[in-house]
Coordinates of C-alpha atoms in Angstrom, one line a residue:
M406 CA -33.5 89.1 101.7
S407 CA -35.9 91.6 100.0
G408 CA -39.4 92.6 100.9
A409 CA -38.5 93.3 104.5
R410 CA -40.9 95.4 106.6
T411 CA -41.1 96.4 110.3
V412 CA -44.2 95.9 112.3
H413 CA -44.6 97.1 115.9
L414 CA -47.0 95.3 118.3
L415 CA -48.1 97.4 121.2
R416 CA -50.1 95.8 124.0
H417 CA -52.8 98.1 125.3
G418 CA -52.4 99.9 128.6
A419 CA -53.6 98.8 132.0
T420 CA -57.4 98.3 132.3
V421 CA -59.9 99.3 134.9
R422 CA -60.3 95.6 135.7
P423 CA -56.7 94.3 136.2
G424 CA -56.0 90.6 137.0
L425 CA -58.9 89.2 135.1
L426 CA -59.0 87.0 132.0
L427 CA -60.1 89.6 129.5
G428 CA -60.8 88.2 126.1
H429 CA -63.6 89.6 124.0
L430 CA -65.1 91.4 127.0
D431 CA -64.8 95.1 126.2
V432 CA -63.2 96.7 129.3
A433 CA -61.9 100.3 129.4
V434 CA -58.3 101.3 129.7
T435 CA -57.2 103.7 132.4
P436 CA -55.9 107.2 131.6
Q437 CA -52.5 106.1 132.9
G438 CA -52.6 103.0 130.6
I439 CA -53.2 105.3 127.6
A440 CA -50.3 107.6 128.7
D441 CA -48.0 104.6 129.1
C442 CA -48.8 103.4 125.5
V443 CA -48.1 106.9 124.1
R444 CA -44.8 107.1 126.0
I445 CA -43.6 103.6 124.9
A446 CA -44.7 104.2 121.3
A447 CA -42.9 107.5 121.0
G448 CA -39.6 105.7 120.3
A449 CA -40.9 103.7 117.4
A450 CA -41.0 104.8 113.7
F451 CA -44.5 104.2 112.3
T452 CA -46.7 105.8 109.7
H453 CA -49.8 103.4 110.0
V454 CA -51.8 102.4 113.0
V455 CA -54.0 99.3 113.1
S456 CA -55.9 98.4 116.3
S457 CA -58.1 95.7 117.8
D458 CA -61.7 97.0 117.8
L459 CA -61.9 96.5 121.6
S460 CA -61.8 99.8 123.4
R461 CA -58.8 99.0 125.7
A462 CA -56.7 98.8 122.5
A463 CA -58.7 101.3 120.3
D464 CA -58.5 104.1 122.9
C465 CA -54.7 103.7 123.2
A466 CA -54.4 103.7 119.4
A467 CA -56.4 106.8 119.0
A468 CA -54.0 108.6 121.3
L469 CA -51.0 108.0 119.0
G470 CA -51.9 110.8 116.7
V471 CA -52.2 108.8 113.4
P472 CA -55.4 107.7 111.8
V473 CA -56.4 104.3 113.0
R474 CA -57.9 101.3 111.1
H475 CA -59.7 98.9 113.3
D476 CA -59.4 95.1 112.7
A477 CA -61.2 92.6 114.8
R478 CA -58.7 89.9 113.9
W479 CA -56.3 91.6 116.4
R480 CA -58.7 90.9 119.3
E481 CA -57.6 88.9 122.3
L482 CA -58.2 85.1 122.6
D483 CA -61.9 84.5 123.3
F484 CA -62.0 83.1 126.8
G485 CA -65.6 82.0 126.5
D486 CA -67.1 81.2 129.9
W487 CA -63.9 82.4 131.6
D488 CA -64.1 85.9 130.0
G489 CA -64.0 88.5 132.7
R490 CA -63.3 86.0 135.5
D491 CA -60.5 86.0 138.1
P492 CA -58.3 83.0 137.3
A493 CA -58.2 82.2 141.1
T494 CA -61.9 81.4 140.9
L495 CA -61.6 78.9 138.0
P496 CA -61.1 75.1 138.4
T497 CA -57.4 74.7 139.0
D498 CA -57.0 71.6 136.8
A499 CA -58.9 73.1 133.9
L500 CA -56.8 76.3 134.0
A501 CA -53.6 74.4 134.3
A502 CA -54.5 72.2 131.3
F503 CA -55.3 75.4 129.3
W504 CA -51.9 77.0 130.1
R505 CA -50.1 73.7 129.3
D506 CA -51.9 73.2 126.0
P507 CA -54.4 76.0 125.0
D508 CA -55.2 74.3 121.7
A509 CA -56.2 70.9 123.2
N510 CA -57.8 72.5 126.3
P511 CA -59.5 75.8 125.3
P512 CA -61.7 77.6 127.8
P513 CA -65.3 76.3 127.9
H514 CA -67.1 77.9 124.8
G515 CA -63.9 79.7 124.1
E516 CA -61.4 79.9 121.3
R517 CA -58.6 77.4 120.5
W518 CA -55.0 78.7 120.4
S519 CA -54.7 77.6 116.7
T520 CA -57.7 79.7 115.8
L521 CA -56.2 82.8 117.3
V522 CA -52.8 82.1 115.6
T523 CA -54.6 81.6 112.2
R524 CA -56.6 84.9 112.4
V525 CA -53.6 86.9 113.7
A526 CA -51.4 85.4 110.9
A527 CA -53.9 86.6 108.3
A528 CA -54.0 90.1 109.9
L529 CA -50.2 90.3 110.0
A530 CA -49.7 89.0 106.4
N531 CA -50.4 92.2 104.5
L532 CA -49.5 95.0 106.9
P533 CA -47.4 97.7 105.3
D534 CA -43.9 98.6 106.5
A535 CA -43.9 100.9 109.6
T536 CA -47.2 99.8 111.0
M537 CA -48.0 100.0 114.7
V538 CA -50.6 97.4 115.8
V539 CA -52.3 98.1 119.1
T540 CA -53.5 94.8 120.4
H541 CA -53.5 92.3 123.3
G542 CA -51.1 89.9 125.0
G543 CA -52.5 86.8 123.4
A544 CA -52.7 88.3 119.9
T545 CA -49.0 89.5 120.3
R546 CA -48.0 85.9 121.3
A547 CA -50.0 84.5 118.4
A548 CA -48.0 86.9 116.1
L549 CA -44.8 85.5 117.5
A550 CA -46.0 82.0 116.9
S551 CA -47.0 82.7 113.3
A552 CA -44.0 84.9 112.3
C553 CA -41.2 83.2 114.3
G554 CA -42.5 79.7 114.6
F555 CA -42.7 79.6 118.4
D556 CA -45.1 77.1 119.9
A557 CA -47.7 77.9 122.5
R558 CA -45.3 77.1 125.4
Q559 CA -42.4 79.1 124.0
V560 CA -44.4 82.3 123.5
W561 CA -45.1 82.4 127.3
A562 CA -41.3 82.8 127.8
F563 CA -41.9 86.5 126.8
D564 CA -43.1 88.8 129.6
L565 CA -45.6 91.1 127.9
P566 CA -47.1 93.4 130.5
C567 CA -49.5 96.1 129.5
A568 CA -47.9 98.9 127.4
T569 CA -45.2 96.6 126.1
L570 CA -43.8 97.2 122.6
L571 CA -42.6 94.3 120.5
S572 CA -41.0 95.1 117.2
L573 CA -40.6 92.6 114.4
R574 CA -38.7 92.7 111.1
L575 CA -40.7 90.5 108.7
W576 CA -39.6 88.9 105.4
P577 CA -41.8 86.7 103.2
D578 CA -40.4 83.5 104.8
T579 CA -38.9 84.5 108.2
A580 CA -39.0 87.1 111.0
Q581 CA -36.7 88.6 113.6
I582 CA -37.5 90.2 116.9
V583 CA -35.7 93.6 116.7
G584 CA -37.0 95.2 119.9
L585 CA -38.9 94.5 123.1
R586 CA -39.6 97.4 125.5
A587 CA -41.9 97.8 128.5

Protein backbone atom coordinates (compact mmCIF):
# COMPACT_ATOMS: atom_id res chain seq x y z
CA MET A 1 0.00 0.00 0.00
CA SER A 2 1.45 3.35 -0.98
CA GLY A 3 0.77 6.80 0.38
CA ALA A 4 1.18 5.75 4.00
CA ARG A 5 1.62 8.43 6.65
CA THR A 6 1.90 8.43 10.42
CA VAL A 7 -0.21 10.73 12.57
CA HIS A 8 0.09 10.97 16.35
CA LEU A 9 -2.90 12.05 18.43
CA LEU A 10 -1.96 13.44 21.83
CA ARG A 11 -4.71 14.12 24.33
CA HIS A 12 -4.06 17.32 26.28
CA GLY A 13 -2.78 17.13 29.85
CA ALA A 14 -4.80 17.27 33.05
CA THR A 15 -6.89 20.40 33.48
CA VAL A 16 -7.47 22.67 36.46
CA ARG A 17 -11.08 21.39 36.51
CA PRO A 18 -10.85 17.57 36.39
CA GLY A 19 -13.90 15.33 36.36
CA LEU A 20 -16.16 17.71 34.44
CA LEU A 21 -17.60 17.41 30.96
CA LEU A 22 -15.34 19.82 29.12
CA GLY A 23 -16.35 20.39 25.53
CA HIS A 24 -15.90 23.83 24.02
CA LEU A 25 -15.46 25.45 27.44
CA ASP A 26 -11.91 26.80 27.47
CA VAL A 27 -10.30 25.51 30.66
CA ALA A 28 -6.61 25.76 31.49
CA VAL A 29 -4.24 22.83 31.64
CA THR A 30 -2.07 22.34 34.72
CA PRO A 31 1.72 22.76 34.58
CA GLN A 32 2.02 19.03 35.36
CA GLY A 33 -0.39 18.30 32.49
CA ILE A 34 1.88 20.17 30.09
CA ALA A 35 4.95 18.34 31.43
CA ASP A 36 3.17 14.98 31.01
CA CYS A 37 2.42 15.78 27.36
CA VAL A 38 6.02 16.80 26.67
CA ARG A 39 7.26 13.58 28.30
CA ILE A 40 4.91 11.27 26.37
CA ALA A 41 5.48 13.06 23.04
CA ALA A 42 9.27 12.78 23.38
CA GLY A 43 9.22 9.20 22.07
CA ALA A 44 7.33 10.04 18.87
CA ALA A 45 8.83 11.14 15.57
CA PHE A 46 7.06 14.27 14.34
CA THR A 47 7.91 17.36 12.33
CA HIS A 48 4.52 19.10 12.28
CA VAL A 49 2.20 20.06 15.14
CA VAL A 50 -1.50 20.80 14.80
CA SER A 51 -3.62 21.66 17.82
CA SER A 52 -7.15 22.32 18.87
CA ASP A 53 -7.55 26.04 19.45
CA LEU A 54 -8.73 25.47 23.04
CA SER A 55 -6.02 26.44 25.55
CA ARG A 56 -5.83 23.06 27.30
CA ALA A 57 -4.57 21.58 24.01
CA ALA A 58 -2.86 24.65 22.56
CA ASP A 59 -0.69 25.20 25.64
CA CYS A 60 0.48 21.57 25.55
CA ALA A 61 1.23 21.87 21.82
CA ALA A 62 3.23 25.07 22.33
CA ALA A 63 5.50 23.23 24.78
CA LEU A 64 6.55 20.65 22.15
CA GLY A 65 9.09 22.99 20.55
CA VAL A 66 7.70 22.90 16.99
CA PRO A 67 5.64 25.67 15.36
CA VAL A 68 1.93 25.00 15.93
CA ARG A 69 -1.00 25.39 13.53
CA HIS A 70 -4.34 25.73 15.34
CA ASP A 71 -7.40 24.05 13.86
CA ALA A 72 -10.79 24.33 15.58
CA ARG A 73 -11.93 21.09 13.91
CA TRP A 74 -9.85 19.26 16.52
CA ARG A 75 -11.99 20.64 19.38
CA GLU A 76 -13.78 18.34 21.79
CA LEU A 77 -17.44 17.42 21.29
CA ASP A 78 -19.66 20.39 22.12
CA PHE A 79 -21.49 19.32 25.28
CA GLY A 80 -23.99 22.18 24.96
CA ASP A 81 -25.90 22.70 28.22
CA TRP A 82 -23.75 20.05 29.89
CA ASP A 83 -20.44 21.82 29.16
CA GLY A 84 -18.48 22.38 32.37
CA ARG A 85 -20.87 20.28 34.43
CA ASP A 86 -20.12 17.40 36.77
CA PRO A 87 -21.71 14.28 35.23
CA ALA A 88 -23.01 13.33 38.70
CA THR A 89 -25.31 16.38 38.61
CA LEU A 90 -26.94 15.50 35.28
CA PRO A 91 -30.13 13.48 34.82
CA THR A 92 -29.01 9.85 34.99
CA ASP A 93 -31.30 8.65 32.20
CA ALA A 94 -30.24 11.39 29.78
CA LEU A 95 -26.54 10.82 30.47
CA ALA A 96 -26.93 7.04 30.08
CA ALA A 97 -28.74 7.53 26.77
CA PHE A 98 -25.94 9.80 25.57
CA TRP A 99 -23.20 7.28 26.43
CA ARG A 100 -25.24 4.47 24.84
CA ASP A 101 -25.88 6.35 21.58
CA PRO A 102 -24.34 9.85 21.42
CA ASP A 103 -25.67 10.46 17.93
CA ALA A 104 -29.31 9.79 18.74
CA ASN A 105 -29.07 11.39 22.20
CA PRO A 106 -26.73 14.41 22.06
CA PRO A 107 -26.46 16.73 25.05
CA PRO A 108 -29.14 19.45 25.10
CA HIS A 109 -28.03 22.14 22.61
CA GLY A 110 -24.88 20.09 22.02
CA GLU A 111 -23.24 18.35 19.12
CA ARG A 112 -24.12 14.99 17.64
CA TRP A 113 -21.43 12.31 17.53
CA SER A 114 -21.69 12.10 13.73
CA THR A 115 -20.98 15.83 13.45
CA LEU A 116 -17.82 15.43 15.51
CA VAL A 117 -16.70 12.45 13.41
CA THR A 118 -17.32 14.38 10.17
CA ARG A 119 -15.31 17.43 11.25
CA VAL A 120 -12.43 15.34 12.64
CA ALA A 121 -12.36 13.20 9.48
CA ALA A 122 -12.01 16.38 7.40
CA ALA A 123 -9.18 17.59 9.67
CA LEU A 124 -7.42 14.22 9.52
CA ALA A 125 -7.71 13.81 5.75
CA ASN A 126 -4.88 16.05 4.62
CA LEU A 127 -2.42 15.98 7.49
CA PRO A 128 1.15 15.40 6.34
CA ASP A 129 3.25 12.47 7.47
CA ALA A 130 4.86 12.84 10.90
CA THR A 131 2.19 15.13 12.33
CA MET A 132 1.46 15.43 16.05
CA VAL A 133 -2.12 16.53 16.75
CA VAL A 134 -2.76 17.82 20.27
CA THR A 135 -6.46 17.37 20.85
CA HIS A 136 -9.13 15.95 23.17
CA GLY A 137 -10.50 12.53 24.14
CA GLY A 138 -13.66 12.82 22.05
CA ALA A 139 -11.81 14.07 18.98
CA THR A 140 -9.30 11.22 19.31
CA ARG A 141 -12.16 8.72 19.47
CA ALA A 142 -13.77 10.41 16.45
CA ALA A 143 -10.48 9.96 14.56
CA LEU A 144 -10.56 6.25 15.44
CA ALA A 145 -14.14 6.04 14.20
CA SER A 146 -13.28 7.77 10.95
CA ALA A 147 -9.94 6.12 10.19
CA CYS A 148 -10.56 2.62 11.56
CA GLY A 149 -14.32 2.30 11.14
CA PHE A 150 -15.09 1.84 14.84
CA ASP A 151 -18.60 2.73 15.97
CA ALA A 152 -19.34 5.02 18.91
CA ARG A 153 -19.52 2.13 21.40
CA GLN A 154 -16.28 0.53 20.19
CA VAL A 155 -14.21 3.69 20.61
CA TRP A 156 -15.08 3.69 24.33
CA ALA A 157 -13.16 0.41 24.64
CA PHE A 158 -9.99 2.53 24.51
CA ASP A 159 -8.91 4.15 27.77
CA LEU A 160 -7.60 7.58 26.78
CA PRO A 161 -6.66 9.48 29.95
CA CYS A 162 -5.06 12.90 29.74
CA ALA A 163 -1.60 12.89 28.11
CA THR A 164 -2.25 9.69 26.14
CA LEU A 165 -0.54 9.29 22.77
CA LEU A 166 -2.29 7.28 20.06
CA SER A 167 -0.33 6.72 16.85
CA LEU A 168 -2.01 5.80 13.57
CA ARG A 169 -0.57 4.64 10.27
CA LEU A 170 -2.93 5.91 7.58
CA TRP A 171 -3.34 4.85 3.97
CA PRO A 172 -5.88 6.24 1.52
CA ASP A 173 -8.43 3.52 2.31
CA THR A 174 -7.46 2.02 5.67
CA ALA A 175 -5.67 2.67 8.95
CA GLN A 176 -3.78 0.81 11.64
CA ILE A 177 -3.15 1.63 15.29
CA VAL A 178 0.63 1.45 15.70
CA GLY A 179 0.99 2.77 19.24
CA LEU A 180 -0.92 3.65 22.39
CA ARG A 181 0.95 5.10 25.38
CA ALA A 182 -0.14 6.87 28.52
